[in-house]
Coordinates of C-alpha atoms in Angstrom, one line a residue:
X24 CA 31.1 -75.6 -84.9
X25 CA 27.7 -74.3 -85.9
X26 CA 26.2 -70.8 -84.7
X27 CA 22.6 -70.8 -84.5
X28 CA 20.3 -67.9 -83.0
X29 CA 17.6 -68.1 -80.3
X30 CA 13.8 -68.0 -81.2
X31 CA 13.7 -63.9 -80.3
X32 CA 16.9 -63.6 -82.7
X33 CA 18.9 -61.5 -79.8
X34 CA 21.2 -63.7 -78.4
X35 CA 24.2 -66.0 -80.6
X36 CA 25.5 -68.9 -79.0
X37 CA 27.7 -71.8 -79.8
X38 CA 27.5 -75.7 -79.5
X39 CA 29.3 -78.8 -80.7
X40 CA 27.3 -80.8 -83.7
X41 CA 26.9 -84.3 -83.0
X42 CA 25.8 -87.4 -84.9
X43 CA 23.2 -89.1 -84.2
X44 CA 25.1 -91.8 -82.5
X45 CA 27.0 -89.5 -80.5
X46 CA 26.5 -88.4 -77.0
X47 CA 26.7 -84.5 -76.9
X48 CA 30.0 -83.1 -75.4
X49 CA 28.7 -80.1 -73.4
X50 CA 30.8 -78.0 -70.5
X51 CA 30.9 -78.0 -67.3
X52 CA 31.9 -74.7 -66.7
X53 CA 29.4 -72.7 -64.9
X54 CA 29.9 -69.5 -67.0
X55 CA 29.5 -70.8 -70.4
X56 CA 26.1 -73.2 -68.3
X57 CA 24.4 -69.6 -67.4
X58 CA 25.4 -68.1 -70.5
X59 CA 23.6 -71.1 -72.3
X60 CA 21.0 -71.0 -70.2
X61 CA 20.2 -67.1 -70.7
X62 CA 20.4 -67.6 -74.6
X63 CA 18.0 -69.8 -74.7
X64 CA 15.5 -70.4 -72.3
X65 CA 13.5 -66.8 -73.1
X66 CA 12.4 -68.7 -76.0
X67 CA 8.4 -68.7 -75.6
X68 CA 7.7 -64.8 -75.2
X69 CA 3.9 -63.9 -75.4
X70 CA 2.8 -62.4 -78.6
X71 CA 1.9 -58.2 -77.5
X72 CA 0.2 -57.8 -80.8
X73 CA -1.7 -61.0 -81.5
X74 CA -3.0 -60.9 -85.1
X75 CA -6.1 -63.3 -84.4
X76 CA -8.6 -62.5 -81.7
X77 CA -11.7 -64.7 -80.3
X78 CA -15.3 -64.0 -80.9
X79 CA -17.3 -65.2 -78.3
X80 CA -21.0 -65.5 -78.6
X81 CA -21.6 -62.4 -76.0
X82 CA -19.2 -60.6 -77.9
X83 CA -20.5 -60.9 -81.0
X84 CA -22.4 -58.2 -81.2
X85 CA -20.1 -55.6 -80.0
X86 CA -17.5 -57.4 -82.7
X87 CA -19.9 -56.5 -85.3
X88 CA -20.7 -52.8 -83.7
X89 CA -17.2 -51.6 -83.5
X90 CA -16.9 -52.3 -87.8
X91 CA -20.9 -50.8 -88.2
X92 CA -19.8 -47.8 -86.0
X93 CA -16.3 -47.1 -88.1
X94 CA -18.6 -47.0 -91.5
X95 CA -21.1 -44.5 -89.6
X96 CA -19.2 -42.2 -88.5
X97 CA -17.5 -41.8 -91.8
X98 CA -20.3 -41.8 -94.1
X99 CA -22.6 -39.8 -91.6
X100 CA -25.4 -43.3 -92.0
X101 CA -27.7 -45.1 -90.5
X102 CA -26.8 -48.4 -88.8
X103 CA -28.7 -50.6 -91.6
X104 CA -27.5 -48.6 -94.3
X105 CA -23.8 -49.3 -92.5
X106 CA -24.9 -52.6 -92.2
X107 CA -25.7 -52.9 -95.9
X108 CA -22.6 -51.4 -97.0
X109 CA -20.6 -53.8 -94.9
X110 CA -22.5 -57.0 -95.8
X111 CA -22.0 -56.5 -99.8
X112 CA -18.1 -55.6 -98.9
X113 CA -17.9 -58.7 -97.0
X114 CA -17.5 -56.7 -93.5
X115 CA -14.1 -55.4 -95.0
X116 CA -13.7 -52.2 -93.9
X117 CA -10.6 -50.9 -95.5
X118 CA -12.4 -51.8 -98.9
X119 CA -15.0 -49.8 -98.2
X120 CA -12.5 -46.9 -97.7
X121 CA -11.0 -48.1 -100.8
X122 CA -14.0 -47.7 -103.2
X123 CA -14.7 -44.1 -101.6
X124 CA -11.5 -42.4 -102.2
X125 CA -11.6 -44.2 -105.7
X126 CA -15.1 -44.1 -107.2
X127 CA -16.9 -41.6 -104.5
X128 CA -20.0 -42.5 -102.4
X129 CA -22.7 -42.1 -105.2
X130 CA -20.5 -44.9 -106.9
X131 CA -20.0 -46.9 -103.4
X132 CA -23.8 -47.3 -102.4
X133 CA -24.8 -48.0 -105.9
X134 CA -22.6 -51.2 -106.1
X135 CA -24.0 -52.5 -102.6
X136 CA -27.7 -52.0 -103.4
X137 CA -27.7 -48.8 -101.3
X138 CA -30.3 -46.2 -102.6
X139 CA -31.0 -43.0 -100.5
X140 CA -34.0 -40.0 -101.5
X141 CA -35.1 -37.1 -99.6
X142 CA -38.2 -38.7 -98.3
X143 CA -38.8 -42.0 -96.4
X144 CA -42.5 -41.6 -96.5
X145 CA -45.2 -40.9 -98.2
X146 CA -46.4 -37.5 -98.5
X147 CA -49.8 -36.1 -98.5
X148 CA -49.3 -34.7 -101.7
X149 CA -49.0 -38.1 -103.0
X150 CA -52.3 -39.7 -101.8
X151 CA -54.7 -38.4 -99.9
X152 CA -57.1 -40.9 -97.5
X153 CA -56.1 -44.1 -99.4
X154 CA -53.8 -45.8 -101.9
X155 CA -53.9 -48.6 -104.4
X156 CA -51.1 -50.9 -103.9
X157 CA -49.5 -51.7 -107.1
X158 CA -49.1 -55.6 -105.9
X159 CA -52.0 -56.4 -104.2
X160 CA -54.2 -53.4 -105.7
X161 CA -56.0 -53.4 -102.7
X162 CA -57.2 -49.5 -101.8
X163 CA -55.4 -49.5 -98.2
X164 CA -54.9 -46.4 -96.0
X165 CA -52.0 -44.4 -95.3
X166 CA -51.0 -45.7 -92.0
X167 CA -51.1 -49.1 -93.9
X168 CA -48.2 -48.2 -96.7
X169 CA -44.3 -48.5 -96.0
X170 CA -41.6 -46.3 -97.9
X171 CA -38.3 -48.1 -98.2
X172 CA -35.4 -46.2 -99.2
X173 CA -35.5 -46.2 -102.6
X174 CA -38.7 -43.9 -102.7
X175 CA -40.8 -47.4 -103.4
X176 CA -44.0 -47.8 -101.1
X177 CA -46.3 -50.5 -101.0
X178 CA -48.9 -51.8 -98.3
X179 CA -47.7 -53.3 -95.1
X180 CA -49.1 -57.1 -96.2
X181 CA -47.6 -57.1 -99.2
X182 CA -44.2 -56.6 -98.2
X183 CA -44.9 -58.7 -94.8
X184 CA -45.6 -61.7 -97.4
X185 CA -42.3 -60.3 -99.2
X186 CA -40.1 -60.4 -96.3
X187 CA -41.7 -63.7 -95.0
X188 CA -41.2 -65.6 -98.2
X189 CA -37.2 -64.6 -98.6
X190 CA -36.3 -65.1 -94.8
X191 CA -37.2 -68.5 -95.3
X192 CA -35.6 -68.7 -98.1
X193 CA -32.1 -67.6 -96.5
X194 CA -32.5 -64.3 -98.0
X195 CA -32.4 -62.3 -94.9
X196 CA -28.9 -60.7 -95.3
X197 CA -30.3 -58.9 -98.7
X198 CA -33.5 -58.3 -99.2
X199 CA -34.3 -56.1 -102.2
X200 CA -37.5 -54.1 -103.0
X201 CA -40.9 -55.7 -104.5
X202 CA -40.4 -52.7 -107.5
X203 CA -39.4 -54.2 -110.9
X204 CA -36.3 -53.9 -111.7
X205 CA -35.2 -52.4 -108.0
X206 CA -32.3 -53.7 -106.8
X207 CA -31.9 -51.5 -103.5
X208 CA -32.0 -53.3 -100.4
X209 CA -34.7 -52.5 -97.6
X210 CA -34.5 -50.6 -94.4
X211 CA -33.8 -54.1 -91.9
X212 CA -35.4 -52.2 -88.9
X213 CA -38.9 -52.0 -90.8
X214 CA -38.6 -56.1 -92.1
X215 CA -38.0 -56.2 -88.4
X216 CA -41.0 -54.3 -87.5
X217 CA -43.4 -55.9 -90.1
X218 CA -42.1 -59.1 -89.5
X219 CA -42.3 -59.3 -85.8
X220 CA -46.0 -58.4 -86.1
X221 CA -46.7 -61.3 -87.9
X222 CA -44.6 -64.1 -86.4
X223 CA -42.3 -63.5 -83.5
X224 CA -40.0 -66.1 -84.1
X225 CA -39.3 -65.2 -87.3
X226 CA -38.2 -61.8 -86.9
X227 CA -35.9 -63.3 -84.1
X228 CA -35.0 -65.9 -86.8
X229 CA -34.1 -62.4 -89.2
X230 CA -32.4 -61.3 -86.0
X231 CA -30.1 -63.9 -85.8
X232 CA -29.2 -64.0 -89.3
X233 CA -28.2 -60.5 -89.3
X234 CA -25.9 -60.9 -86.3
X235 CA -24.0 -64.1 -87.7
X236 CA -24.0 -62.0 -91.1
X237 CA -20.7 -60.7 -89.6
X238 CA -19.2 -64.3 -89.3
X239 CA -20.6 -65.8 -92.7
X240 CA -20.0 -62.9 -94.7
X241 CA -16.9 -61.6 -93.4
X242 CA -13.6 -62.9 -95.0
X243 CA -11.4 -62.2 -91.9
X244 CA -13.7 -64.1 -89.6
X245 CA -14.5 -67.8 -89.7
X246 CA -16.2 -70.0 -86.9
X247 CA -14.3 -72.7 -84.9
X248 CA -14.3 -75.8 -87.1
X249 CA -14.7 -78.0 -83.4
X250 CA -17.2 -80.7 -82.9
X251 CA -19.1 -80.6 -80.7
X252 CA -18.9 -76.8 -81.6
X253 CA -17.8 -74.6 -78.9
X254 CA -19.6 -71.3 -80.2
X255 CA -16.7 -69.2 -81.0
X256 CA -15.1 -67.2 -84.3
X257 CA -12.1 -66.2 -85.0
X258 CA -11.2 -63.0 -86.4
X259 CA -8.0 -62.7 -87.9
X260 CA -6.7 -59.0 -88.0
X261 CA -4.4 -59.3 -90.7
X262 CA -5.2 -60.8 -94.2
X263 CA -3.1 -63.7 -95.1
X264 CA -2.4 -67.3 -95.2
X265 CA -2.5 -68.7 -91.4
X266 CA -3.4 -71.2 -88.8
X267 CA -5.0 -70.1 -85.7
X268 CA -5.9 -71.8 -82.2
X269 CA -9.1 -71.2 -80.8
X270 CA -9.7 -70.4 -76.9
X271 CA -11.5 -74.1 -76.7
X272 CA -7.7 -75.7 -77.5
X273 CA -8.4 -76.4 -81.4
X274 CA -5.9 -75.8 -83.9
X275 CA -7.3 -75.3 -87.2
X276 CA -6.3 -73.6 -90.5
X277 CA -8.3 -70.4 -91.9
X278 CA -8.0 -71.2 -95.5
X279 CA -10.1 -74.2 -95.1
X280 CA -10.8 -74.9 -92.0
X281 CA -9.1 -77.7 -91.2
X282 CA -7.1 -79.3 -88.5
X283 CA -3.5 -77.4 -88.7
X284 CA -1.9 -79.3 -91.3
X285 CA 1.0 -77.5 -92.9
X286 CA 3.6 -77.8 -94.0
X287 CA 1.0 -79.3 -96.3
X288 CA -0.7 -77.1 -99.1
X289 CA -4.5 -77.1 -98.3
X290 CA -5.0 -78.9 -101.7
X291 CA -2.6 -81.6 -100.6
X292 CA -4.6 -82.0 -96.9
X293 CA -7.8 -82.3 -99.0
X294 CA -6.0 -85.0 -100.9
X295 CA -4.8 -86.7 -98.3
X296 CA -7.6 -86.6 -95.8
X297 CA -10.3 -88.1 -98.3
X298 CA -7.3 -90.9 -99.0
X299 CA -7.1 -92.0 -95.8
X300 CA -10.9 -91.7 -95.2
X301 CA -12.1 -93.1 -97.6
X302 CA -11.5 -97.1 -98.8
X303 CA -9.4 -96.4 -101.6
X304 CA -6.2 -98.2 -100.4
X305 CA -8.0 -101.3 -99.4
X306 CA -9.6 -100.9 -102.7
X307 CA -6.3 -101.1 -104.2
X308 CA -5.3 -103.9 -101.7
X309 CA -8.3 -106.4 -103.2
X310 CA -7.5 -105.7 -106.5
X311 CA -3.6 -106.9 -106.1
X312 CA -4.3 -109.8 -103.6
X313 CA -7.6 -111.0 -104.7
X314 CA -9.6 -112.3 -107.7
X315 CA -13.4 -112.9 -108.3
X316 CA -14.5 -116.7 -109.6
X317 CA -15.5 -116.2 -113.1
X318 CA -18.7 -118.4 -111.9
X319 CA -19.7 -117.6 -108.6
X320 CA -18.3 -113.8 -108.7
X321 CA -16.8 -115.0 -104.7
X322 CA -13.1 -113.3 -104.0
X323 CA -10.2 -115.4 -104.2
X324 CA -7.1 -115.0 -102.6
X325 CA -3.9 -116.9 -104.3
X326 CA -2.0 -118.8 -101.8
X327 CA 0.4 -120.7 -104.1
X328 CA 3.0 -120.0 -106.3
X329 CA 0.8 -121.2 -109.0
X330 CA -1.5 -119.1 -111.6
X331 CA -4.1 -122.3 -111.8
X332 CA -6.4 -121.6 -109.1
X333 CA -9.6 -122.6 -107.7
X334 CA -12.6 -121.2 -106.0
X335 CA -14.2 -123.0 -103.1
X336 CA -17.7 -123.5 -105.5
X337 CA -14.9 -125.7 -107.5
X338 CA -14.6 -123.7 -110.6
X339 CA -10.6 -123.3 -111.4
X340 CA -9.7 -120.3 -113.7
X341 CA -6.8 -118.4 -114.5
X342 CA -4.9 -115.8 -111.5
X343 CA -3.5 -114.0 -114.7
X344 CA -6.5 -113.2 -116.8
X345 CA -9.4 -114.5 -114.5
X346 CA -10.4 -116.6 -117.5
X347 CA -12.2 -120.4 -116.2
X348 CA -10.4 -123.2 -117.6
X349 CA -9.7 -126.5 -116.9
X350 CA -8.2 -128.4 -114.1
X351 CA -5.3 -129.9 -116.2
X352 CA -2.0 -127.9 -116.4
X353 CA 2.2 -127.8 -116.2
X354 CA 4.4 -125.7 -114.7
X355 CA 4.7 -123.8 -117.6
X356 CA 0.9 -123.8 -118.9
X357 CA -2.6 -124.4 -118.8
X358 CA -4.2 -127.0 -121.1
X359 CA -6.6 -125.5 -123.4
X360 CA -5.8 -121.7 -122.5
X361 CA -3.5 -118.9 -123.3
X362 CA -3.3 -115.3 -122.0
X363 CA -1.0 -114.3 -124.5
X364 CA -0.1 -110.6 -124.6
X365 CA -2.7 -109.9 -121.8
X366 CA -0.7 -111.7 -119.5
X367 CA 2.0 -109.3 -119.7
X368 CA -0.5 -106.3 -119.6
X369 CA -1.9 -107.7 -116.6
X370 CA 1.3 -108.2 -114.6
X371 CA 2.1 -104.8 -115.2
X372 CA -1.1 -103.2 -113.9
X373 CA -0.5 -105.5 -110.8
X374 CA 2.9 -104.7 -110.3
X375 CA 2.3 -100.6 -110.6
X376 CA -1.1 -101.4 -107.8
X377 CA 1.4 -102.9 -106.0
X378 CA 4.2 -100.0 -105.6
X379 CA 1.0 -97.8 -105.2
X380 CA 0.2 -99.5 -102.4
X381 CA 3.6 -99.8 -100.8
X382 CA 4.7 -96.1 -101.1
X383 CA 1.5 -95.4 -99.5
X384 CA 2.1 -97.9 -96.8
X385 CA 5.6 -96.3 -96.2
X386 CA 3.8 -92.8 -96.1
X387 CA 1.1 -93.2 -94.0
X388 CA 2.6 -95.2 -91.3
X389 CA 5.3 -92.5 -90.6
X390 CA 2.8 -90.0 -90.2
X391 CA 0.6 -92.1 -88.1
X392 CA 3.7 -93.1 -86.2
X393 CA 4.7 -89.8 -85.6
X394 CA 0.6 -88.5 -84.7
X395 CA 0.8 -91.8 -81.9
X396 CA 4.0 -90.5 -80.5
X397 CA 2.7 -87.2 -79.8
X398 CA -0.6 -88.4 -78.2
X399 CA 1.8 -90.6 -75.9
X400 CA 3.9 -87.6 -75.3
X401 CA 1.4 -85.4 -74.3
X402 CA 1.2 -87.0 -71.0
X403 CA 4.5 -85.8 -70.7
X404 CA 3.7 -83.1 -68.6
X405 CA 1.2 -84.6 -66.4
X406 CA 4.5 -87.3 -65.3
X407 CA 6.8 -83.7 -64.9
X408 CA 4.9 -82.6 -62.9
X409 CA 4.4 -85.2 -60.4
X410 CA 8.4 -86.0 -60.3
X411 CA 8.9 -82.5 -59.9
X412 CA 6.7 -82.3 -56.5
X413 CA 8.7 -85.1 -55.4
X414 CA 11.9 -83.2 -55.9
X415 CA 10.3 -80.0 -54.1
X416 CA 9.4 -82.2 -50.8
X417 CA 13.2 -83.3 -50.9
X418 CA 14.9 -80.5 -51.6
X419 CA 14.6 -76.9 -52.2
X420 CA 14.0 -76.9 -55.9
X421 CA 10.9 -75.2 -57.2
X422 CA 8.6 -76.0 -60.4
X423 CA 10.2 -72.7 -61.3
X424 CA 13.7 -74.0 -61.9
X425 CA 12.3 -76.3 -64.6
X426 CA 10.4 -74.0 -67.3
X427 CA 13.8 -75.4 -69.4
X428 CA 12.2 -78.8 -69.2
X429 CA 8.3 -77.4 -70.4
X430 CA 9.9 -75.4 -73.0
X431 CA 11.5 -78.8 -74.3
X432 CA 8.5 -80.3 -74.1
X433 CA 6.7 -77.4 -76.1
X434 CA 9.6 -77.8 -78.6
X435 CA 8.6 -81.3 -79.1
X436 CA 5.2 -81.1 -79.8
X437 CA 5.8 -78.4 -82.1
X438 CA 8.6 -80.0 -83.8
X439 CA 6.4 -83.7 -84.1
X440 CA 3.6 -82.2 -85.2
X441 CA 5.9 -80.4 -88.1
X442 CA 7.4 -83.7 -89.2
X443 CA 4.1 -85.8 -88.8
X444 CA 2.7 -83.5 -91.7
X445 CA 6.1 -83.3 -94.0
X446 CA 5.0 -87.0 -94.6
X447 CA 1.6 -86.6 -96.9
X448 CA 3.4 -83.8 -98.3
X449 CA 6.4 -85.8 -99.5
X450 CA 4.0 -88.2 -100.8
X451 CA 2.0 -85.7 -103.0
X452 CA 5.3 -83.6 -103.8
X453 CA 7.3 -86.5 -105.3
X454 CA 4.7 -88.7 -106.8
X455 CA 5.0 -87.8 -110.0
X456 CA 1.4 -86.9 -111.0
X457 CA 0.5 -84.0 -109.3
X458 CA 3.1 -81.9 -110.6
X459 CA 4.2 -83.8 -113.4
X460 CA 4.1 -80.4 -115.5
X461 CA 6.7 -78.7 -113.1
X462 CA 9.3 -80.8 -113.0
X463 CA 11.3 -83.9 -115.0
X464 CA 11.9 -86.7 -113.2
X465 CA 15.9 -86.1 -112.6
X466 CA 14.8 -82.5 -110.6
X467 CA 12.1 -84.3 -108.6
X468 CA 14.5 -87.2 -107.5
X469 CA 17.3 -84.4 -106.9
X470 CA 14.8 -82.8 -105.0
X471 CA 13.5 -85.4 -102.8
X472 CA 16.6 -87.1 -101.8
X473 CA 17.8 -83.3 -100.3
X474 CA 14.0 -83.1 -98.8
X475 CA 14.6 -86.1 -97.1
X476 CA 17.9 -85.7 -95.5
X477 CA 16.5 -82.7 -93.6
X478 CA 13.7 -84.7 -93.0
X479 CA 16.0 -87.7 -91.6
X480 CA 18.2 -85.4 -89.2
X481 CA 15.2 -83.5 -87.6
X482 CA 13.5 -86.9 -87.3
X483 CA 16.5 -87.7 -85.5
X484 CA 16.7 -85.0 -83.1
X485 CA 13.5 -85.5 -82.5
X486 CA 13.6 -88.9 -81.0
X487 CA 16.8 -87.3 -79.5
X488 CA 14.9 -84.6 -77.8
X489 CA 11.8 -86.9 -76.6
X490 CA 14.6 -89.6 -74.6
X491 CA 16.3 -86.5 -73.1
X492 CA 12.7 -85.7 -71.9
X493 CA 11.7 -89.0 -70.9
X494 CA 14.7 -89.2 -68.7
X495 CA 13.7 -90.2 -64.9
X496 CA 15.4 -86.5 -63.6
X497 CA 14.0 -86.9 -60.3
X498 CA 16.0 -89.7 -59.4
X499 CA 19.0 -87.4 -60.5
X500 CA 21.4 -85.8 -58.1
X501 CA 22.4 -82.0 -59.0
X502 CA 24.8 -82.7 -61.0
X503 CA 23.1 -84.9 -63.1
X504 CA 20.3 -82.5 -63.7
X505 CA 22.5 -80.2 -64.7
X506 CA 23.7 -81.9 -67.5
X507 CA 20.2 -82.7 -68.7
X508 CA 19.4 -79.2 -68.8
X509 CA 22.0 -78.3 -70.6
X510 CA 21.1 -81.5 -73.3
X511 CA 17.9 -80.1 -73.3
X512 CA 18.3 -76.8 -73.6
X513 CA 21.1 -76.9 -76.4
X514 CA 18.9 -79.8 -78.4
X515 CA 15.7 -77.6 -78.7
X516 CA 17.5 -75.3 -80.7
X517 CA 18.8 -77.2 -82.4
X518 CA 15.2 -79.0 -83.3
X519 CA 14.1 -75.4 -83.8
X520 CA 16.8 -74.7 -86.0
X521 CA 16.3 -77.9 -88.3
X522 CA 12.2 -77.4 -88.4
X523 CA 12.8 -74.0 -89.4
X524 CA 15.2 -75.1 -92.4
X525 CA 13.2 -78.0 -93.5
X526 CA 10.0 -75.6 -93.5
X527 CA 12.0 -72.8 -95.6
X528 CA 13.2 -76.2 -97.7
X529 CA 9.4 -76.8 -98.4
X530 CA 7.9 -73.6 -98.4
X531 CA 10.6 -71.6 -101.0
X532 CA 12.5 -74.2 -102.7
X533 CA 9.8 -76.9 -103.3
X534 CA 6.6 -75.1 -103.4
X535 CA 8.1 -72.1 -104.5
X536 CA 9.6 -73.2 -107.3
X537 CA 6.4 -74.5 -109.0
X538 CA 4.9 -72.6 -112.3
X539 CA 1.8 -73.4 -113.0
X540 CA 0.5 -74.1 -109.5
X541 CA 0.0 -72.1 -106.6
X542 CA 0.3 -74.1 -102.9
X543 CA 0.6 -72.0 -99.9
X544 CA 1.5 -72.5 -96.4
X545 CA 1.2 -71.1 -93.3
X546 CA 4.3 -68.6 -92.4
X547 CA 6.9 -70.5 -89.5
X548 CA 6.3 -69.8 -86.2
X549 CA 9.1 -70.6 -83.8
X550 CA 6.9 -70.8 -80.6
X551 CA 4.1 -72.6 -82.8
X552 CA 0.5 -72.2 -83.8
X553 CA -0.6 -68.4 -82.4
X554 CA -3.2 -69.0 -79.8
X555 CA -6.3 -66.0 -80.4
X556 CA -6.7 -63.5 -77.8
X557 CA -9.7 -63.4 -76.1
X558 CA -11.8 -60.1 -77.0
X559 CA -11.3 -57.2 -74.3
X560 CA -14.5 -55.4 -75.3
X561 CA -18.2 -56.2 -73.4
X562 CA -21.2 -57.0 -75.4
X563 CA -23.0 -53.6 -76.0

């Protein structure tokens, strides 16, 4: 008898293993049914310190205001030289702090291009009515020259044309001075000011880049991957390895920004999302099945047993070598032609397209199987639903007395959407080339023969799980739903319970085990993907 733990890890309970092939033998005894039913059910408990929150675009700039205050305060600055700061530390706050208490401020604003002097302006001691600017070397007057923070001043149309030029060239986030060999950055509220003056539109274009600066620049913030996009961010608060779901329903990874996909590596979803995109299979498909004419360069396809064949332009050649040759032959040759030692070489490559092709085939169709299942599943709770308002008009149940049945169903997609993606993994992970260097080919067979019997019994209790749910319960007396709530109830944890051991399987014994290669997943999540809060501050 196996002891397994509840999602929350507070509560022990026991139930009978059964094979697949095996109806589970469950009580009847209404003690041991409410203790069951108390172990389990409190399995989906909201997260009270989500680690991932939502950027909306209204909140955006009070987002990027709470991090610009935190730097002002502590370095008694300005909000663009805050904003300077920030953008060369990639938003990252706690690095900023870092580089203080190690290498002091002076140290700090010098890496990010952050130069301060005791005057902004020009004095009167330093020209009187008019100045020569040193670009343009127009004489211009005093109310025409700008001072950046550097000490640098030059006339207003000269660093208009400046600021023009490197906006459009996507250069808004940084913009040093015009001095030679100055690398400080300039004072954003004055490109804002000289800018505007000039063209409206692109000072509201500078604008904009400087707000989004938080998103593009910031390491722990990354926009919603959706198409058609739905506006948001995401911001995650902590800084590791994860996969988020945006407030528009979206599931995506952080990494790299694509649909949720462990437990595949990112590398391995790259892999096998450009496989399945693009024509590489049926590629491989041609060349196994199909053969141009040496004359008319047409595809043939071989639909006889034997390797004399002809094109429809009448031109027969030879299925082995694709050589032309005559029309006369035997079972055993071909007058006036020999393949020799290519014909061996040939059947070789064919044979190794063709176990290419098929372990592909046997990949890909389980994990589209499983993605088609869980599109038809979906409507899942859409049917509960219905049957449970025709329960509530004859009787005195309540939608309440079925979050058992939901949480199955949660369970379920969870747990499909798991084994869906263990499939492109086991096809990368035991292949044979992309970790050839890790492992000899006795480890990698031990290794994929124990993957896949984990893989085989959670399949199993998957398909388990989904007919216990498909059940018509409404029909049921109260007996008989009673006994599916206990099926239910006992077989998602048990689901939960294999996911969770195939994942560690993956996750510590198969990728973490590798030398010279580093593939990470996200961490296991027994109540799934974490769903981003939505912010709780206004836009300022």
């Amino acid at each position: 008898m196996g002891e397994y733990r509840s999602s929350d890890d507070d509560y022990d309970y026991d139930y009978d293993y059964y094979d697949d092939d095996d109806e589970v033998d469950f009580v009847d005894d209404d003690e041991n049914a409410a203790e069951l039913e108390a172990a389990v059910e409190p399995e989906i408990l909201p997260n009270s310190c989500p680690s991932s929150k939502v950027i909306t675009k209204e909140s955006l700039l009070a987002a990027q205001m709470e991090d610009l205050i935190r730097v002002m305060d502590l370095l008694s600055l300005k909000e663009h030289r805050a904003r300077t700061l920030l953008i060369h530390y990639r938003w990252d706050v706690e690095k900023v702090l870092a580089v203080l208490v190690e290498y002091g401020k002076e140290r700090l604003f010098a890496k990010a291009g952050l130069t301060i002097v005791e005057t902004d302006d020009v004095s009167s001691s330093q020209v009187s009515s008019s100045y020569c600017c040193n670009i343009c070397f127009d004489d211009v007057s005093l109310e025409e020259i700008t001072t950046m923070d550097c000490g640098h001043y030059f006339c207003n149309s000269c660093w208009t044309e400046h600021f023009i030029v490197k906006i459009n060239e996507g250069q808004s986030r940084r913009i040093t001075c015009m001095e030679h060999k100055c690398n400080a950055i300039c004072d954003e509220s004055k490109i804002r000011c000289l800018v505007r003056a000039r063209d409206s539109d692109l000072a509201d274009k500078f604008d904009r880049f400087m707000l989004e600066s938080y998103i593009e620049d910031n390491k722990r913030v990354k926009w919603c991957p959706s198409v058609p996009h739905c506006g948001n961010a995401i911001r995650i608060e902590v800084d590791e390895f994860r996969e988020v779901e945006c407030a528009c329903g979206l599931q995506f990874c952080f990494r790299c920004s694509y649909e949720a996909h462990s437990p595949c590596s990112c590398y391995m979803w790259d892999l096998w999302s450009k496989k399945c995109q693009d024509e590489s299979e049926t590629v491989n498909y041609i060349a196994v099945h199909t053969k141009h004419c040496p004359k008319c360069q047409k595809l043939v396809e071989k639909n006889g047993g034997c390797n004399l064949v002809s094109c429809i332009c009448g031109q027969p050649f030879c299925w082995l070598c694709g050589a032309a040759t005559g029309s006369d032959h035997t079972w055993t040759s071909i007058a006036g032609h020999s393949c020799g030692r290519y014909k061996e070489d040939r059947e070789k490559e064919t044979e190794s397209a063709k176990r290419s092709l098929e372990r592909y085939i046997h990949y890909y169709s389980r994990y589209e199987a499983h993605r088609d299942s869980s599109k038809l599943e979906s409507k899942m709770k859409e049917t509960m639903q219905d049957n449970i308002k025709i329960l509530e008009e004859c009787s005195t149940a309540s939608s309440k007395d079925f979050v058992w049945l939901f949480n199955g169903v949660d369970r379920l997609f969870r747990s499909r959407r798991v084994l869906a993606y263990s499939y492109p993994f086991a096809y990368y992970m035991f292949d044979g080339d992309l970790f050839a260097d890790e492992m000899t080919k006795g480890e990698r067979e031990m290794k994929q023969n124990l993957f896949e019997d984990q893989q085989q019994q959670f399949e199993a209790n998957i398909e388990k799980l989904s007919s216990f749910l498909d059940e018509k319960f409404h029909l049921y007396n109260e007996d008989e739903i009673k006994d599916l709530k206990l099926r239910v109830i006992a077989l998602s944890a048990t689901t939960d319970n294999l996911c969770r051991n195939l994942y560690e399987c993956i996750e510590t014994d198969l990728l973490g085990s590798l030398k010279h290669s580093v593939h990470e997943i996200a961490p296991y999540n027994t109540n799934g993907i974490e769903k981003a809060s939505l912010p709780s501050y206004q836009d300022t």
